[in-house]
Amino acid sequence: MKRRVLSMLVDNTSGVLSRVAGLFSRRGYNIDSLTVGETADPRYSRMTVVVKGDEQILDQIEKQVAKLVDVVDVKSLKDGESVNRELIMVKVRAEAADRQGINAICDIFRAKVVDVAKDSLIMELTGDQPKLDAFLNLVSDYEILELARTGITGLSRGSDDVRYL
């Protein structure tokens, strides 16, 4: 199964997210990751959807999403031609004796400790999925109490395919 990252420019109105997600659920497609946020122009939002499937299914998904009334533009963000990032926040159990080791891991990955409690630390890290997975692999030696991932967001490189409205 292949993975495809779709970057969609959509109208910033109520119900758009529901209509896009409804298309996926009606067709029986799973959404691996979904992020949405307002663009520089408040009339539009950027929606990044990550889906998996064979080439035919992924092409069909892209065409069906493009037909939705609220969707202004759809791009497939290809590896090497786009920049994708994800944010994770990880809370680990951290007694005083563990903090130095955890801080060393954070330094290596340029993660930031954003909260310190008596028995835990919360760290944040932004990067591509392999970097985040490697970080999680190392901190899994400590007890992970909670984990939150934002999902992938991305933009294509350069200005050749920018959609001006």
mmCIF file of C-alpha atoms in Angstrom:
data_model
loop_
_atom_site.group_PDB
_atom_site.id
_atom_site.type_symbol
_atom_site.label_atom_id
_atom_site.label_comp_id
_atom_site.label_asym_id
_atom_site.label_seq_id
_atom_site.Cartn_x
_atom_site.Cartn_y
_atom_site.Cartn_z
ATOM 1 C CA MET A 1 0.000 0.000 0.000
ATOM 2 C CA LYS A 2 1.229 3.426 -0.891
ATOM 3 C CA ARG A 3 0.788 6.577 1.131
ATOM 4 C CA ARG A 4 -0.389 9.848 -0.394
ATOM 5 C CA VAL A 5 -0.392 13.290 1.220
ATOM 6 C CA LEU A 6 -3.099 15.546 -0.221
ATOM 7 C CA SER A 7 -2.921 19.283 0.358
ATOM 8 C CA MET A 8 -6.279 20.916 -0.242
ATOM 9 C CA LEU A 9 -7.278 24.537 -0.318
ATOM 10 C CA VAL A 10 -10.897 24.663 0.876
ATOM 11 C CA ASP A 11 -13.484 27.311 1.679
ATOM 12 C CA ASN A 12 -13.252 28.378 5.318
ATOM 13 C CA THR A 13 -16.907 27.765 6.110
ATOM 14 C CA SER A 14 -18.766 25.555 8.522
ATOM 15 C CA GLY A 15 -19.377 21.986 7.438
ATOM 16 C CA VAL A 16 -16.441 21.675 5.015
ATOM 17 C CA LEU A 17 -14.522 19.294 7.263
ATOM 18 C CA SER A 18 -17.645 17.193 7.712
ATOM 19 C CA ARG A 19 -18.270 16.992 3.952
ATOM 20 C CA VAL A 20 -14.671 15.995 3.191
ATOM 21 C CA ALA A 21 -14.576 13.401 5.984
ATOM 22 C CA GLY A 22 -18.013 12.155 4.891
ATOM 23 C CA LEU A 23 -16.707 11.463 1.397
ATOM 24 C CA PHE A 24 -14.007 9.235 2.881
ATOM 25 C CA SER A 25 -16.350 7.372 5.211
ATOM 26 C CA ARG A 26 -19.044 6.825 2.531
ATOM 27 C CA ARG A 27 -16.448 5.257 0.239
ATOM 28 C CA GLY A 28 -14.898 3.183 3.029
ATOM 29 C CA TYR A 29 -11.515 4.953 2.911
ATOM 30 C CA ASN A 30 -9.514 5.468 6.076
ATOM 31 C CA ILE A 31 -7.858 8.798 6.881
ATOM 32 C CA ASP A 32 -4.439 8.205 8.474
ATOM 33 C CA SER A 33 -3.918 11.854 9.379
ATOM 34 C CA LEU A 34 -5.890 15.089 8.995
ATOM 35 C CA THR A 35 -4.862 18.656 9.790
ATOM 36 C CA VAL A 36 -6.751 21.852 9.027
ATOM 37 C CA GLY A 37 -5.934 25.500 9.560
ATOM 38 C CA GLU A 38 -6.798 28.917 8.214
ATOM 39 C CA THR A 39 -4.512 30.311 5.497
ATOM 40 C CA ALA A 40 -3.150 33.863 5.118
ATOM 41 C CA ASP A 41 -6.478 34.620 3.415
ATOM 42 C CA PRO A 42 -9.211 34.012 6.043
ATOM 43 C CA ARG A 43 -11.668 32.938 3.323
ATOM 44 C CA TYR A 44 -9.717 29.684 2.880
ATOM 45 C CA SER A 45 -8.281 26.865 4.980
ATOM 46 C CA ARG A 46 -5.524 24.419 4.120
ATOM 47 C CA MET A 47 -6.464 20.805 4.773
ATOM 48 C CA THR A 48 -3.763 18.116 4.698
ATOM 49 C CA VAL A 49 -5.030 14.544 4.470
ATOM 50 C CA VAL A 50 -2.857 11.420 4.523
ATOM 51 C CA VAL A 51 -4.364 8.264 3.023
ATOM 52 C CA LYS A 52 -3.089 4.815 2.079
ATOM 53 C CA GLY A 53 -4.113 2.514 -0.723
ATOM 54 C CA ASP A 54 -3.090 1.206 -4.095
ATOM 55 C CA GLU A 55 -2.420 3.655 -6.931
ATOM 56 C CA GLN A 56 -5.897 3.298 -8.443
ATOM 57 C CA ILE A 57 -7.678 3.975 -5.154
ATOM 58 C CA LEU A 58 -5.435 6.952 -4.361
ATOM 59 C CA ASP A 59 -6.099 8.478 -7.790
ATOM 60 C CA GLN A 60 -9.833 7.925 -7.293
ATOM 61 C CA ILE A 61 -9.741 9.605 -3.861
ATOM 62 C CA GLU A 62 -7.906 12.614 -5.275
ATOM 63 C CA LYS A 63 -10.422 13.003 -8.124
ATOM 64 C CA GLN A 64 -13.441 12.624 -5.841
ATOM 65 C CA VAL A 65 -12.121 15.185 -3.345
ATOM 66 C CA ALA A 66 -11.459 17.650 -6.189
ATOM 67 C CA LYS A 67 -15.139 17.410 -7.220
ATOM 68 C CA LEU A 68 -16.404 18.677 -3.863
ATOM 69 C CA VAL A 69 -17.900 22.168 -4.124
ATOM 70 C CA ASP A 70 -15.939 23.558 -1.158
ATOM 71 C CA VAL A 71 -12.570 22.320 -2.478
ATOM 72 C CA VAL A 72 -10.753 25.044 -4.425
ATOM 73 C CA ASP A 73 -7.500 23.180 -5.176
ATOM 74 C CA VAL A 74 -5.967 19.736 -4.520
ATOM 75 C CA LYS A 75 -2.270 18.853 -4.737
ATOM 76 C CA SER A 76 -0.508 15.600 -4.060
ATOM 77 C CA LEU A 77 2.600 16.355 -1.984
ATOM 78 C CA LYS A 78 5.306 14.075 -3.346
ATOM 79 C CA ASP A 79 8.462 13.109 -1.453
ATOM 80 C CA GLY A 80 11.373 15.346 -2.416
ATOM 81 C CA GLU A 81 9.044 17.917 -3.973
ATOM 82 C CA SER A 82 7.436 18.984 -0.714
ATOM 83 C CA VAL A 83 8.190 19.673 2.929
ATOM 84 C CA ASN A 84 6.131 17.731 5.486
ATOM 85 C CA ARG A 85 6.238 18.141 9.247
ATOM 86 C CA GLU A 86 4.443 16.816 12.291
ATOM 87 C CA LEU A 87 4.447 17.916 15.927
ATOM 88 C CA ILE A 88 4.426 15.482 18.830
ATOM 89 C CA MET A 89 4.125 16.076 22.541
ATOM 90 C CA VAL A 90 5.300 13.287 24.832
ATOM 91 C CA LYS A 91 4.819 13.038 28.589
ATOM 92 C CA VAL A 92 7.224 10.597 30.269
ATOM 93 C CA ARG A 93 7.637 9.517 33.845
ATOM 94 C CA ALA A 94 10.848 11.189 34.967
ATOM 95 C CA GLU A 95 12.245 10.848 38.431
ATOM 96 C CA ALA A 96 15.239 13.029 39.307
ATOM 97 C CA ALA A 97 17.689 10.279 38.329
ATOM 98 C CA ASP A 98 16.150 9.956 34.827
ATOM 99 C CA ARG A 99 16.169 13.626 33.832
ATOM 100 C CA GLN A 100 19.754 13.845 32.639
ATOM 101 C CA GLY A 101 19.275 10.921 30.221
ATOM 102 C CA ILE A 102 15.999 12.334 28.932
ATOM 103 C CA ASN A 103 17.573 15.773 28.442
ATOM 104 C CA ALA A 104 20.435 14.173 26.474
ATOM 105 C CA ILE A 105 17.913 12.567 24.098
ATOM 106 C CA CYS A 106 16.114 15.913 23.760
ATOM 107 C CA ASP A 107 19.392 17.661 22.883
ATOM 108 C CA ILE A 108 20.208 15.135 20.165
ATOM 109 C CA PHE A 109 16.808 15.573 18.488
ATOM 110 C CA ARG A 110 16.421 19.280 19.296
ATOM 111 C CA ALA A 111 13.291 18.511 21.271
ATOM 112 C CA LYS A 112 12.133 21.042 23.807
ATOM 113 C CA VAL A 113 11.074 20.329 27.381
ATOM 114 C CA VAL A 114 7.892 22.392 27.772
ATOM 115 C CA ASP A 115 6.750 21.252 31.214
ATOM 116 C CA VAL A 116 8.481 19.881 34.273
ATOM 117 C CA ALA A 117 6.589 18.282 37.146
ATOM 118 C CA LYS A 118 7.818 16.397 40.187
ATOM 119 C CA ASP A 119 7.497 13.011 38.473
ATOM 120 C CA SER A 120 7.186 13.771 34.745
ATOM 121 C CA LEU A 121 8.381 15.831 31.788
ATOM 122 C CA ILE A 122 6.531 16.961 28.682
ATOM 123 C CA MET A 123 8.612 17.330 25.544
ATOM 124 C CA GLU A 124 7.701 18.687 22.122
ATOM 125 C CA LEU A 125 9.378 17.840 18.850
ATOM 126 C CA THR A 126 8.706 18.842 15.260
ATOM 127 C CA GLY A 127 10.029 16.966 12.260
ATOM 128 C CA ASP A 128 9.370 14.366 9.616
ATOM 129 C CA GLN A 129 7.980 10.974 10.590
ATOM 130 C CA PRO A 130 11.293 9.056 10.624
ATOM 131 C CA LYS A 131 12.790 11.608 13.032
ATOM 132 C CA LEU A 132 9.757 11.464 15.322
ATOM 133 C CA ASP A 133 9.698 7.664 15.249
ATOM 134 C CA ALA A 134 13.411 7.518 16.142
ATOM 135 C CA PHE A 135 12.821 9.915 19.047
ATOM 136 C CA LEU A 136 9.890 7.855 20.320
ATOM 137 C CA ASN A 137 11.962 4.697 20.046
ATOM 138 C CA LEU A 138 14.607 6.180 22.363
ATOM 139 C CA VAL A 139 12.232 7.702 24.909
ATOM 140 C CA SER A 140 10.258 4.447 25.058
ATOM 141 C CA ASP A 141 12.957 3.240 27.467
ATOM 142 C CA TYR A 142 11.185 5.549 29.898
ATOM 143 C CA GLU A 143 7.515 5.125 30.712
ATOM 144 C CA ILE A 144 5.471 7.136 28.204
ATOM 145 C CA LEU A 145 2.454 8.424 30.109
ATOM 146 C CA GLU A 146 0.777 10.300 27.250
ATOM 147 C CA LEU A 147 1.469 10.988 23.600
ATOM 148 C CA ALA A 148 -0.203 13.452 21.222
ATOM 149 C CA ARG A 149 0.536 13.780 17.499
ATOM 150 C CA THR A 150 -0.789 16.584 15.313
ATOM 151 C CA GLY A 151 -0.674 14.709 12.043
ATOM 152 C CA ILE A 152 1.257 15.712 8.961
ATOM 153 C CA THR A 153 1.037 19.135 7.411
ATOM 154 C CA GLY A 154 3.003 20.206 4.390
ATOM 155 C CA LEU A 155 3.605 22.469 1.433
ATOM 156 C CA SER A 156 5.115 21.887 -1.982
ATOM 157 C CA ARG A 157 8.581 23.313 -2.604
ATOM 158 C CA GLY A 158 9.065 26.419 -4.732
ATOM 159 C CA SER A 159 6.470 28.761 -6.173
ATOM 160 C CA ASP A 160 5.668 27.041 -9.477
ATOM 161 C CA ASP A 161 2.382 25.453 -8.394
ATOM 162 C CA VAL A 162 1.086 28.071 -5.955
ATOM 163 C CA ARG A 163 -2.615 28.733 -6.447
ATOM 164 C CA TYR A 164 -3.331 32.465 -6.306
ATOM 165 C CA LEU A 165 -6.931 33.439 -5.628
#
